[in-house]
Structures are given as structure tokens and as C-alpha cells.
Amino acid sequence: MTSVDRDDLPDGGASHFAHTVELLKINKPELLVECLVSDFRGDHEAVAVLAKSGLDVYAHNVETVKRLQKFVRDPKAGYEQSLSTLQHAKVANPSLYTKTSLMLGLGETDEEVIQTMKDLRAINVDVVTFGQYLRPTERHLSVVEYVRPEKFDYFRTMGEDMGFKYVASGPMVRSSYRAGEFFMEHMIKSERQEEEEVAAVVVVQPKAKEEQAKHHRVP
């Protein structure tokens, strides 16, 4: 689920997103919901409203490396502000999966991409995707480089080695696409099932110890 930026609203539309997620979960609790949202102008309260709504995946795109932010993004956005948004979503709801995307081919260096991945892992971002920047119109930035598939594979391997739970990297990859969605659905459900099984064991063990203690009590 996504929308255009709603800077005309005091909370950037966070409450509307949150209400929509809540209604979806009420009607179909097993549904997995991802929201791709703005940085809410750095408003942590707005971020928390959405993060605590029952959302499964909180997505916000940093778009490019730190050096190129001012050339690629709206002046009201920024690298640190985007990182802060993703970090606070995780603080507000530690069980939330956080996700971001970068476009390649804008003139970034390999070192800058790797540093961006390090910055994302430092705030525990779970998923990152890399795709080729394509110029929408002549009024937009020109493509500096058409990145080779081998380079996308390199960044995918680097990201996996850094500990991202999932890295999608390829010329035609976008922040949301079918193959990635299927993989993430399986990953989230599998991890949550494992957590439930561990929690069940933790609950059963104390009860078993209580029963053993009863049988061994001296009359």
C-alpha cells in the first residue's frame, strides 16, 4: 500500500494509513501488509502511529547514496531523516520488518553503495532492494551509467553477507515486485511460526517443572 506524499496533512497521512491497516487486519488477520511511505517530514510520532497499527512491513526508500541526495530528492527530504524514520519504526515496533530501496546508475561509487548498506544495517533495516535508474522524461536527471548485472549480483552478495534478511538486486528490480513479495511472505510467515514454537516451549517448561515439584513434595 502506498500513496503520493501528503504533506498537506498534519501527520503526512500516517493516521489514514494506520486506520486502513487496522481495518484490513480486522477483516483478514492473516493478511500481510506492507506500506511504502514518505519520511513524514521526520515526525517520529507519525512514524509510530503507523508502526504500531498492525503493519508487517514498513517501507521507506532512501533512493540514493548520501552524496547524491540533494540532486535526486526533494529538498525537504534527506539521508539522515530517512534513516531516522526507518530506525524509529523499528524502535516503535521491534517485530516490524523495515525495508528500503536504492536506484543505481546515478553516478554513485561502489564504496558509497556499500557505506549506505552499512548505515542501513546499523539501524537494523531488514530488507534492501537495488534497481537501475531509468530517466522518466527529459526533465529528469540523466542516466549516468547502466549498471551491469554482475555489479547487481555483487551488491546482493555484499548485502547478504552484512546480514540483511533479504536483498533483491537487478536492473529491473523495483521496491515492490512479485518474486520479492512471494519470498518475503514465506520468510515472514516462517520466522513468526518459529517464534510461536519457541514461545510455546517456554510456556510449557515452567508448567512441567511445577508438576514435577508436586510429585516430589514430602508429605
C-alpha angles and dihedrals in degrees: 000000000000143000142188114281111284101203087148088074122075093235096033090248095299094132092051091051090047094049091050091051091049092052092048091052093047091053097040113013094182092058115113113221129198123186122197104201144167123258089263086231089287094300104154093190090059090048091052093050090060096037091056096045096093093270117158103199124029109198127187123159123227085192098199145005121294097260094055099045096100092052097045107033139053112277089242090062126071145174097252092043092053092048090049090053093052092044095051092048087060092045091052092048116013092188091060121107113229123206138181140175139214132199116221128205098058096110100279121148126231089247091055093051091049091048089051090053090050090051090050094049090048088066093041099251107176105201134033130178131196125200138167116268111237121192108242096196140353088262091064130079116288121246107258095190140004099223115225119241089241090061091051088051089051092054091046091054091046091051093049090050089052091057106259109155090223135009123187112190128169143109094266098037116121131183090269125029135146102255092049093046092054091049094048092047090054092044095050095046092047094049093047092049090053090049091051092050092050091048090050091053091050090053095046096049097062090048091051091051091051091053091049091050091053092054093049097049115120112240 
